[in-house]
Tab-separated table of C-alpha atoms in Angstrom:
chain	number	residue	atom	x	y	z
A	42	UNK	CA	4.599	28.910	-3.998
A	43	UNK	CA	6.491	31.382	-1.669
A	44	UNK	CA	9.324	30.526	0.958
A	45	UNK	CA	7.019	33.028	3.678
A	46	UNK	CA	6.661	29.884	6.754
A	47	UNK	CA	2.893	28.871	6.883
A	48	UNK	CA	1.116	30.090	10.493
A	49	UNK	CA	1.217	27.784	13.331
A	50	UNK	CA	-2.122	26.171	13.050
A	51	UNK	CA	-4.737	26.396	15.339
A	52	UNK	CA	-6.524	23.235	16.622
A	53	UNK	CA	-9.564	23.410	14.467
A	54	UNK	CA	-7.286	23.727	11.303
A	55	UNK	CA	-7.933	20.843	8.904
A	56	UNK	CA	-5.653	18.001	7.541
A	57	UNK	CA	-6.002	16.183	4.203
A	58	UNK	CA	-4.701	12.188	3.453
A	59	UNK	CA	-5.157	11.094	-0.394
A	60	UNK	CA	-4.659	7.408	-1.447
A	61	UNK	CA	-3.844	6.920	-4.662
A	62	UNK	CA	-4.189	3.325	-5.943
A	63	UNK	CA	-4.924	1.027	-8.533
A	64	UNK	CA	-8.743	1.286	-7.974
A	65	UNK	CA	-9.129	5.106	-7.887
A	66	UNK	CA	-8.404	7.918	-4.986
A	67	UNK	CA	-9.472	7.749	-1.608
A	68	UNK	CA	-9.747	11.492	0.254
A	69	UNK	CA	-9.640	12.139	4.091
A	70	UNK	CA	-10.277	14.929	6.150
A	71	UNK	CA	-9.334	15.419	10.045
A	72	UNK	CA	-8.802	17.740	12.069
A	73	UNK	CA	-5.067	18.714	13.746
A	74	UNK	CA	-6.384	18.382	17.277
A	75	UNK	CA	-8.156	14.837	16.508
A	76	UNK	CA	-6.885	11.073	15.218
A	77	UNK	CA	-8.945	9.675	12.458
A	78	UNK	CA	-11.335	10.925	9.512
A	79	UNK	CA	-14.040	13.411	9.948
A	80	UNK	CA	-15.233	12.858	6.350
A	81	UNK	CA	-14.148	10.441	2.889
A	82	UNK	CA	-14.461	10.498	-0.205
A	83	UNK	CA	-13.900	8.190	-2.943
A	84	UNK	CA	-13.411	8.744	-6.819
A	85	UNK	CA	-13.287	5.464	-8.423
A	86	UNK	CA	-11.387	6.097	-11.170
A	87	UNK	CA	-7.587	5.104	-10.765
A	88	UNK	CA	-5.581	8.345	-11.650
A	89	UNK	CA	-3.742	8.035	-15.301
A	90	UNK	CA	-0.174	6.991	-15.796
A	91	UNK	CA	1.678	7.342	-18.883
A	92	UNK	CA	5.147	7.646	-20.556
A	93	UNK	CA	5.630	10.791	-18.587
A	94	UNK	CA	4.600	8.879	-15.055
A	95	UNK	CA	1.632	9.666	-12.646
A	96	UNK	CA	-0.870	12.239	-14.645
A	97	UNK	CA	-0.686	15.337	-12.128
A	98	UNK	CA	-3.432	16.884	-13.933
A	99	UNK	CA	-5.575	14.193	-13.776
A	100	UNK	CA	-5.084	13.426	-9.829
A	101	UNK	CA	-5.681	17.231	-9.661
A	102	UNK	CA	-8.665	17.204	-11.548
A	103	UNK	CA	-10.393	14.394	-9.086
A	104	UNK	CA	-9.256	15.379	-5.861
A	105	UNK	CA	-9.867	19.291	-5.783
A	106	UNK	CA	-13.665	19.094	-5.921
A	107	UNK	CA	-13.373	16.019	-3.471
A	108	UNK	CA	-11.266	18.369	-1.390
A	109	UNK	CA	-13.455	21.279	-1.628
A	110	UNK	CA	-17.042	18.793	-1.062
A	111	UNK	CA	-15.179	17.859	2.586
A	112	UNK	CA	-13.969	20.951	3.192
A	113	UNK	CA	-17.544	22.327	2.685
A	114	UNK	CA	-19.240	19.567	4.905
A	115	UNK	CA	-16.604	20.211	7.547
A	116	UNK	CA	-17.011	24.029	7.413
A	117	UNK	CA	-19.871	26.274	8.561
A	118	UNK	CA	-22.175	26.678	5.860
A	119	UNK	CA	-19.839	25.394	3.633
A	120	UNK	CA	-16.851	27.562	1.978
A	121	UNK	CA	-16.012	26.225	-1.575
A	122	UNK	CA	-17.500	27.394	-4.508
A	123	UNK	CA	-18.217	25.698	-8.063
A	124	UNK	CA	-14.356	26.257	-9.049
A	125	UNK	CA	-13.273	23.810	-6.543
A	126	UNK	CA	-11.457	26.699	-4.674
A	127	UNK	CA	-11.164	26.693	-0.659
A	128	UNK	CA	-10.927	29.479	1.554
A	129	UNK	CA	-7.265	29.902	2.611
A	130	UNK	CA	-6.070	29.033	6.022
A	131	UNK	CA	-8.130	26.265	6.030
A	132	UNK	CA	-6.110	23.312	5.003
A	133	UNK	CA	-2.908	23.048	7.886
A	134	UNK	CA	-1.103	20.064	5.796
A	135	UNK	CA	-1.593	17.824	3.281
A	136	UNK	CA	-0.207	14.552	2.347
A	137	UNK	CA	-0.368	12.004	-0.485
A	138	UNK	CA	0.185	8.538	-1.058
A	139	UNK	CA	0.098	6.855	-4.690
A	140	UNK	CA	1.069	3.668	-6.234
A	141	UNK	CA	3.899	4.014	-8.492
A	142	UNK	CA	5.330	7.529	-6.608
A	143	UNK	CA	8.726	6.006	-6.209
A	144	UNK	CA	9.605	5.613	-9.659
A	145	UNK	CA	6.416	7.215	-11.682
A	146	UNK	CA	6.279	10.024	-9.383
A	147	UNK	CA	8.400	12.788	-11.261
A	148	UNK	CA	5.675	14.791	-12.324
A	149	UNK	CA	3.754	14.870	-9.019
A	150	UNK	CA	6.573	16.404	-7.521
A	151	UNK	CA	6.896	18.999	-9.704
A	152	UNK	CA	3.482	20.003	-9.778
A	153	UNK	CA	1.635	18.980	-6.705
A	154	UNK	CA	2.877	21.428	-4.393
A	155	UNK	CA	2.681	24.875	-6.442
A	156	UNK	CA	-0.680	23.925	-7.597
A	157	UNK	CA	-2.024	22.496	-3.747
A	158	UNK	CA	-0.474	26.170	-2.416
A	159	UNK	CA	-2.566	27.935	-5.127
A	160	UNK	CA	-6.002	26.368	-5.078
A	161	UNK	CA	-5.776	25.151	-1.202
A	162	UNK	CA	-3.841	27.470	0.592
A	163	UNK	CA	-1.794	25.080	2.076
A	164	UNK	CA	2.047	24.943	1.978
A	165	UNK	CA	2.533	21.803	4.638
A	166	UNK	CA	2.593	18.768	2.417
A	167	UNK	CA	4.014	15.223	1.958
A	168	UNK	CA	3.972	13.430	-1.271
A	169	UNK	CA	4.996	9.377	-0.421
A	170	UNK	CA	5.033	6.126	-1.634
A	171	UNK	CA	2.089	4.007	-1.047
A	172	UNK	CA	4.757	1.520	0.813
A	173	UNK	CA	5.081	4.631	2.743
A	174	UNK	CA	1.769	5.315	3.747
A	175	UNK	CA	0.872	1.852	4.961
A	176	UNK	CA	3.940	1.716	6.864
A	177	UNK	CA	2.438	5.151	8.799
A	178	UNK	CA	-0.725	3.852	8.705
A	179	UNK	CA	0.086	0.317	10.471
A	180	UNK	CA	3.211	1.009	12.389
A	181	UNK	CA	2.653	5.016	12.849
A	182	UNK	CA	6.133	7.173	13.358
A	183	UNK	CA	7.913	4.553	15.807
A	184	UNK	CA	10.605	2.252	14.468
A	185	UNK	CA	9.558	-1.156	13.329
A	186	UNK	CA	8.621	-2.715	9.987
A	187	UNK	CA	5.676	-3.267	8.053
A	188	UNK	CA	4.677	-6.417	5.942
A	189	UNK	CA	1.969	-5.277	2.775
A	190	UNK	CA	0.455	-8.746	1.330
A	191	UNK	CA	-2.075	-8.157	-1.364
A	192	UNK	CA	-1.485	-9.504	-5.112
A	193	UNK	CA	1.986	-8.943	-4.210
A	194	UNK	CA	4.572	-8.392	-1.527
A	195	UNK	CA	6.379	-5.690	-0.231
A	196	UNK	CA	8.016	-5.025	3.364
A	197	UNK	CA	9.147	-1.599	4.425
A	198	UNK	CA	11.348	-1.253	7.901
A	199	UNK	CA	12.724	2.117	9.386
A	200	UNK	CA	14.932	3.160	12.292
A	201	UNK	CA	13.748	6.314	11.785
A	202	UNK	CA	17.115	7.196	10.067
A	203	UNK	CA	16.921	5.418	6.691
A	204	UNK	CA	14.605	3.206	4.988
A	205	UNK	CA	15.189	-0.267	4.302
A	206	UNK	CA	12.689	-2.028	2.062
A	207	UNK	CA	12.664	-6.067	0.670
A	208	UNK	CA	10.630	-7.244	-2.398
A	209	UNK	CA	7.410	-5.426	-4.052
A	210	UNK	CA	9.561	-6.238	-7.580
A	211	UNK	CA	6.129	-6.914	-8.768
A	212	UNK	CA	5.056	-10.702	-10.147
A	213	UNK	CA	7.822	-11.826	-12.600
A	214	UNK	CA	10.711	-10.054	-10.412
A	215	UNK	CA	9.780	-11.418	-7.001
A	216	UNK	CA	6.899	-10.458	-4.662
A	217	UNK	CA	7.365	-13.958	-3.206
A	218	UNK	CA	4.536	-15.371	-0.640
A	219	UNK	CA	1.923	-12.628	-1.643
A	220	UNK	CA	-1.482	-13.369	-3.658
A	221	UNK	CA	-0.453	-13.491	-7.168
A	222	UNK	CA	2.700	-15.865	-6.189
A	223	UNK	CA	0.239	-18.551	-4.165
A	224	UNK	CA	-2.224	-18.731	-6.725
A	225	UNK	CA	0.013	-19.354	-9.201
A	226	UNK	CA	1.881	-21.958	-7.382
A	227	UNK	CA	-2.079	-23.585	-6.869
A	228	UNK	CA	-2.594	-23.168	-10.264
A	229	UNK	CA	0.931	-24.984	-11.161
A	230	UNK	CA	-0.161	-27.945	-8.631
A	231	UNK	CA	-3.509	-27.998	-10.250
A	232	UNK	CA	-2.390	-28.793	-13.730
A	233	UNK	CA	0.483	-30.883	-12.361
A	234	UNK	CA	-2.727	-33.207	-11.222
A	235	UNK	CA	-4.295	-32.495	-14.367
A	236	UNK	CA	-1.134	-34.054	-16.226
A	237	UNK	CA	-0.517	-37.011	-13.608
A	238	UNK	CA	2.567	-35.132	-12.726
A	239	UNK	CA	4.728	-35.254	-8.807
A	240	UNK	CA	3.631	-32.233	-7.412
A	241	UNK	CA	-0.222	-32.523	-8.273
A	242	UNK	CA	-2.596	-31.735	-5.754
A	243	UNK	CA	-6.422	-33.156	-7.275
A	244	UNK	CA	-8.230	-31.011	-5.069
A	245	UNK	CA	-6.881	-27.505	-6.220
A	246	UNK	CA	-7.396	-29.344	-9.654
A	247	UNK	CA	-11.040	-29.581	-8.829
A	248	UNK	CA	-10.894	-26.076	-7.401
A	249	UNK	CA	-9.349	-24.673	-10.878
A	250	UNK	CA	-12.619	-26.389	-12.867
A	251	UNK	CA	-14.997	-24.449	-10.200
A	252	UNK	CA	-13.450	-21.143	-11.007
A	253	UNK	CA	-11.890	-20.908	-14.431
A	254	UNK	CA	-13.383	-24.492	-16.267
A	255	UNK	CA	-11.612	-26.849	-17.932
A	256	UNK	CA	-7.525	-26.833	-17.370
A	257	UNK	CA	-6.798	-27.484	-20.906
A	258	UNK	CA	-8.462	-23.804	-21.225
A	259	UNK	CA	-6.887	-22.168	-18.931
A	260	UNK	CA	-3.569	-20.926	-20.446
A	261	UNK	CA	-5.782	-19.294	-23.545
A	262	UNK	CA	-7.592	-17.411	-20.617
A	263	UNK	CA	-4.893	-15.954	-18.357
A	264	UNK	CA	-1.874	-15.429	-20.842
A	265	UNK	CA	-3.951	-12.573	-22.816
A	266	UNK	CA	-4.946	-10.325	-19.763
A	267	UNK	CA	-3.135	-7.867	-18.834
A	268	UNK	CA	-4.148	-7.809	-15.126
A	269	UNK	CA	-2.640	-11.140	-14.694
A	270	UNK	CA	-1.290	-10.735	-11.286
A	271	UNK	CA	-4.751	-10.097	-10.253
A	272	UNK	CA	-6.118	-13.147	-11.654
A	273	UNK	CA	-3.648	-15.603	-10.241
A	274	UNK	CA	-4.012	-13.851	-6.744
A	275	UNK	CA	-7.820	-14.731	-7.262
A	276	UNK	CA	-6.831	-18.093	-6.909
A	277	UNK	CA	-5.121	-17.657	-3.619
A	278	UNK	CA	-8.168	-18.033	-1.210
A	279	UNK	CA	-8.924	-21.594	-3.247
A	280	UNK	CA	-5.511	-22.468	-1.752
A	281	UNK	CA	-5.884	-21.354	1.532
A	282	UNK	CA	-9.709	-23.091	1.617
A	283	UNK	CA	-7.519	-26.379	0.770
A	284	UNK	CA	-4.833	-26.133	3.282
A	285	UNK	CA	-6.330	-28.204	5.944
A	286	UNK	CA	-6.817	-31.222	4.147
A	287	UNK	CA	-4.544	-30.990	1.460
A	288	UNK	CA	-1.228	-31.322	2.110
A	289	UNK	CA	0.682	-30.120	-1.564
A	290	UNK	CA	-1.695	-26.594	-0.740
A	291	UNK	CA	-0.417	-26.737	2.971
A	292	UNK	CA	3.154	-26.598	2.048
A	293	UNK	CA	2.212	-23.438	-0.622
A	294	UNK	CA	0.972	-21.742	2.270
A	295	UNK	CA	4.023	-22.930	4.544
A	296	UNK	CA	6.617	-21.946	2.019
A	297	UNK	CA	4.919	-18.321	1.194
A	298	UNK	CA	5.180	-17.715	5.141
A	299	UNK	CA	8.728	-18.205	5.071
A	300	UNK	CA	9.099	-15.705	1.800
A	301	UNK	CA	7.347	-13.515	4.096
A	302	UNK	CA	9.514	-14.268	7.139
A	303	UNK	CA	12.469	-13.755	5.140
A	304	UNK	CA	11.447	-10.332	3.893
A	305	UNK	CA	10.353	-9.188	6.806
A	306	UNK	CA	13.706	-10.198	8.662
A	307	UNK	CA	15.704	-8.247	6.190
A	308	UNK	CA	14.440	-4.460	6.619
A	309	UNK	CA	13.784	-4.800	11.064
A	310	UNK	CA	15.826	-2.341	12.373
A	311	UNK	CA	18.268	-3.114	14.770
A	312	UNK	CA	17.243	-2.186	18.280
A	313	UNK	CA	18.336	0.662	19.844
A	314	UNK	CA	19.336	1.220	23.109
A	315	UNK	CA	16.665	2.829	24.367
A	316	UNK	CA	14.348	0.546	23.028
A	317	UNK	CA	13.477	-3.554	24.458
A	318	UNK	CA	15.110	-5.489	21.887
A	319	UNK	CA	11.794	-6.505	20.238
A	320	UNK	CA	11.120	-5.565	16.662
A	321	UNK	CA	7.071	-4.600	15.711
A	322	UNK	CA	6.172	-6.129	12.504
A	323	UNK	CA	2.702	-5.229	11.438
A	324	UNK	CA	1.095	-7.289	8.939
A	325	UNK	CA	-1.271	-5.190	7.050
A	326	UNK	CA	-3.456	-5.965	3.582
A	327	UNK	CA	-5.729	-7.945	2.055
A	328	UNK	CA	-3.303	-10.643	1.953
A	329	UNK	CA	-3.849	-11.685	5.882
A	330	UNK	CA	-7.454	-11.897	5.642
A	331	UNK	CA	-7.227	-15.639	4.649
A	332	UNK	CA	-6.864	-15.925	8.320
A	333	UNK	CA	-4.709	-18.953	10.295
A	334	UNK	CA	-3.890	-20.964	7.314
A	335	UNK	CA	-1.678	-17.916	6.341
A	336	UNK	CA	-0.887	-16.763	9.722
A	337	UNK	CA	-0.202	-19.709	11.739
A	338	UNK	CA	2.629	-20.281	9.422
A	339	UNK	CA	3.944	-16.851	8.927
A	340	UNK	CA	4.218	-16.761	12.942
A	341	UNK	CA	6.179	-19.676	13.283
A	342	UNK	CA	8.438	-18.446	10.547
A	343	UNK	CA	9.175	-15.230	11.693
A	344	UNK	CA	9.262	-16.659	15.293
A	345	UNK	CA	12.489	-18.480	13.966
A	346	UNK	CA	14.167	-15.856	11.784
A	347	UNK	CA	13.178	-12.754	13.562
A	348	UNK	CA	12.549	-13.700	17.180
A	349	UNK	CA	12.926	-10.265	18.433
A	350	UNK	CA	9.791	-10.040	16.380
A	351	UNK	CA	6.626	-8.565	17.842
A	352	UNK	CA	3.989	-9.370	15.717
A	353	UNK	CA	1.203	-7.007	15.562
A	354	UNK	CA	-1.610	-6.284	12.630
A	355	UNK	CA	-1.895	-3.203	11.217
A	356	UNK	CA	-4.704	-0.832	12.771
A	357	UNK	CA	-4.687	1.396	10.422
A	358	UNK	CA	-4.710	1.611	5.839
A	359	UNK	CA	-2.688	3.631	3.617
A	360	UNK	CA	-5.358	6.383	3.761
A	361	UNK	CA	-4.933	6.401	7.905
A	362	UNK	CA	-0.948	6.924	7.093
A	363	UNK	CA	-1.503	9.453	4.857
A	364	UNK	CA	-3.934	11.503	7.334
A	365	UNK	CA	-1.288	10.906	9.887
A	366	UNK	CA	1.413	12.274	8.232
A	367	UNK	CA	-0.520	15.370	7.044
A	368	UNK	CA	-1.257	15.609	10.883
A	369	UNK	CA	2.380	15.277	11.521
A	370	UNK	CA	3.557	18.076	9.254
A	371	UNK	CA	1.187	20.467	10.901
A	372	UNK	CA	2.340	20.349	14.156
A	373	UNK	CA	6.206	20.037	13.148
A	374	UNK	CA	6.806	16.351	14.424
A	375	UNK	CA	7.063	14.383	11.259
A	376	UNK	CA	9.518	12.165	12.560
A	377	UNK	CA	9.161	9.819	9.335
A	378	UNK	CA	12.669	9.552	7.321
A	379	UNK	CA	12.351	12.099	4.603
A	380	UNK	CA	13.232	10.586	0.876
A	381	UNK	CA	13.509	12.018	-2.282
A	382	UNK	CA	11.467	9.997	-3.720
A	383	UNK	CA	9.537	7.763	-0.921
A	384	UNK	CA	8.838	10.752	1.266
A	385	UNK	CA	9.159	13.840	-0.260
A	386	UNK	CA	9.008	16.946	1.662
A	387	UNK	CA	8.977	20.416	-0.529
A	388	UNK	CA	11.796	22.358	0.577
A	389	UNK	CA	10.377	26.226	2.021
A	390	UNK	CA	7.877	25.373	4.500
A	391	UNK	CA	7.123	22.811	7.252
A	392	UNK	CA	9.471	20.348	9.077
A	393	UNK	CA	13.030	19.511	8.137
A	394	UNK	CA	12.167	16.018	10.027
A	395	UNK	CA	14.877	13.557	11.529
A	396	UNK	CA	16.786	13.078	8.618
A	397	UNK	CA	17.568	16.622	7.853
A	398	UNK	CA	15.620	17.320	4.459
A	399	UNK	CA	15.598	15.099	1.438
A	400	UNK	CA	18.690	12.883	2.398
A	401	UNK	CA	17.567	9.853	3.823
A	402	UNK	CA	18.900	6.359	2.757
A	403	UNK	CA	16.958	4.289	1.391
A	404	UNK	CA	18.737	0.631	1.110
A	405	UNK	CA	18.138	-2.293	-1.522
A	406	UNK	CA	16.202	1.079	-3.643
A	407	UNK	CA	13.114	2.940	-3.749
A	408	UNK	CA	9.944	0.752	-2.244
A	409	UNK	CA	7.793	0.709	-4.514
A	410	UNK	CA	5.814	-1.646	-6.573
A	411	UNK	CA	2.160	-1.571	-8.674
A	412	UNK	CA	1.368	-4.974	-8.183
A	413	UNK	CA	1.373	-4.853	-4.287
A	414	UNK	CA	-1.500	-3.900	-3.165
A	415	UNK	CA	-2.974	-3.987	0.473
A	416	UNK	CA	-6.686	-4.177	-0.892
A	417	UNK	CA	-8.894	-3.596	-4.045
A	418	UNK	CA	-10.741	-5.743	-6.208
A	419	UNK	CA	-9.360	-8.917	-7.945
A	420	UNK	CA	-11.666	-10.640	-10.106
A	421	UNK	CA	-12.202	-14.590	-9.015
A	422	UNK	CA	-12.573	-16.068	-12.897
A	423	UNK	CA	-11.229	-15.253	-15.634
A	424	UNK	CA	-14.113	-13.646	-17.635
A	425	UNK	CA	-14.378	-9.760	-17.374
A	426	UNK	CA	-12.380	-7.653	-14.632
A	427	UNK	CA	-15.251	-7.002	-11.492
A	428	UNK	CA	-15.179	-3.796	-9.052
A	429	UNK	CA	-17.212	-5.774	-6.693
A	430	UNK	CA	-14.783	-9.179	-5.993
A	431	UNK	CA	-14.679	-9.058	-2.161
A	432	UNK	CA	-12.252	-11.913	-2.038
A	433	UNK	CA	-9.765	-11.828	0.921
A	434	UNK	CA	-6.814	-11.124	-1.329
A	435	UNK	CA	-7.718	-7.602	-3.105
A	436	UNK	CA	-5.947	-5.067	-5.370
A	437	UNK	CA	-6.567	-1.229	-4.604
A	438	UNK	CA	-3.716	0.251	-3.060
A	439	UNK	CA	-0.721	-1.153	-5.169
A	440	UNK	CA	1.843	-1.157	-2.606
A	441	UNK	CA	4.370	-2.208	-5.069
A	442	UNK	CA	6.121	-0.816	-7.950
């Protein structure tokens, strides 16, 4: 990769959003001039990670032919051939999102953006944190903060300085009020029934039997797996079903909302002068979809602890942020907070962005966080791991880290 500045592009010039998660990549195309997709593609195979981090040359080896099969639908008669090579000039920018970039990410940085320049002729690109991504993709470049429920919890907030991020320390660490930590807490009030126990709620008892059998069983089925997260967030929706006529599985829901609050609370930005005093928070993930039962509380929380707060749900996935920050980059207004880790810019080409390069702050650490995902599959029994769960609370893009 040379230092030579990339041509301004023209409007027909292409843009490319990848989203990396835990149930394989996700590829968009658009166009500079336009908002949204032209074409997708999906490879369902989640990109390796091992003890060196995030295998480069395996998210390489997946997302060149998806990028040249767009790229050749998009294009005039199409203009890749078998390699997976592109015509130059065609790509404008480029950005990535993947679970695990914060702190697995070493790798991609070092060999993303020399191998992108040399099979895609493109020297615009972004390489973020999934946390990253959904915040674009909910909240877009304005200040605000986002809240990513899935199996777990993270929330992201930006003055467009600095990033300030709470939670997403995956399942034993925190990620308090997301899937994994309600279904567990059902699961806990289940077998507190089951043992005549305070606590014990007899209809999430009867719940467990539907899903998993008998309780006595169930510790010999979850303690083994290694998705565990995923399995106890199965259990979430049972919990939410239960919340209107079961008080102990009205109070889970009640006390995740104020987790959430309080998370949420801790990264808004302070307004600035220019702006009304209110704070957007966009709610965004798989998470929500259980609908009021969640909601309703989470409102009233945040309505108390954040009442600046202007609650809003997120339009857009991490595959929408990552399109709109390639879109960004190409026309120099990437207004994002740059990060050396959570958005990371290659020095040479493009943008220097608001926060001069690679120096942004990033309080309470890097956001990031595999077992916080805004959507993907999470089995709802404890048999064999399923691609094809469609339960509210899902695992795909592991917004955590």
């Amino acid at each position: 990769m040379t230092d030579a500045p990339s041509p301004a592009p023209t409007p027909e010039a292409y843009v490319l959003g990848v989203d990396s998660g835990g149930s394989g990549l996700r590829v968009a195309l658009g166009r500079v001039d336009t908002d949204g997709p032209l074409f997708t593609a999906v490879c369902a195979e989640p990109v390796r990670t091992g003890a060196g981090g995030i295998d480069a040359a395996h998210l390489l080896e997946q997302l060149l032919p998806a990028a040249a099969e767009l790229l050749g639908r998009a294009s005039a008669g199409g203009t890749a051939d078998s390699s997976g090579q592109v015509s130059p000039g065609q790509l404008a920018a480029f950005a990535i999102g993947a679970a695990g970039m914060a702190t697995l990410g070493g790798r991609l940085r070092a060999e993303l953006p020399g191998a992108l320049a040399e099979a895609l002729g493109v020297r615009r690109m972004a390489l973020a944190a999934d946390a990253v991504t959904a915040y674009a993709g909910a909240v877009g470049q304005r200040p605000g903060a986002v809240v990513a429920g899935g199996t777990g919890m993270i929330a992201l907030g930006t003055d467009l300085t600095g990033w300030h991020r709470a939670d997403g320390w995956g399942h034993l660490l925190g990620d308090s009020g997301g899937g994994a930590w309600i279904g567990r807490a059902g699961l806990e009030a289940a077998m507190r029934a089951h043992d005549g126990r305070r606590g014990g709620s007899p209809a999430l008892l009867a719940r467990l039997h539907a899903v998993f059998g008998p309780a006595e069983a169930l510790p010999g089925l979850l303690y083994p797996r290694s998705d565990r997260p995923a399995v106890l967030a199965s259990f979430a929706p049972e919990v939410a079903a239960c919340a209107g006529a079961d008080e102990v599985a009205a109070g889970i829901l009640r006390e995740a909302a104020a987790h959430i609050a309080e998370a949420a609370a801790a990264v808004c930005p302070t307004a600035g002068p220019e702006a009304d005093g209110a704070c957007e928070v966009a709610l965004t993930g798989g998470l929500f979809r259980m609908g009021e039962p969640l909601l309703g509380p989470v409102r009233e929380e945040l309505a108390r602890l954040v009442p600046q707060a202007r609650v809003t749900t997120g339009t857009g996935d991490p595959l929408t942020g990552a399109l709109r920050i390639a879109r960004a980059l190409a026309l120099d207004d990437l207004r994002l907070p740059h990060h050396p880790t959570m958005l990371f810019v290659p020095a040479g080409d493009g943008p220097s962005g608001p926060s001069g390069g690679v120096g942004a702050e990033v309080r309470n650490g890097d956001p990031e966080s595999d077992d916080v995902p805004a959507d993907g599959p999470v089995s709802g029994a404890v048999g064999s791991p399923t691609d094809t769960d469609t339960s509210p609370v899902r695992h795909s893009s592991d917004i955590s880290g």
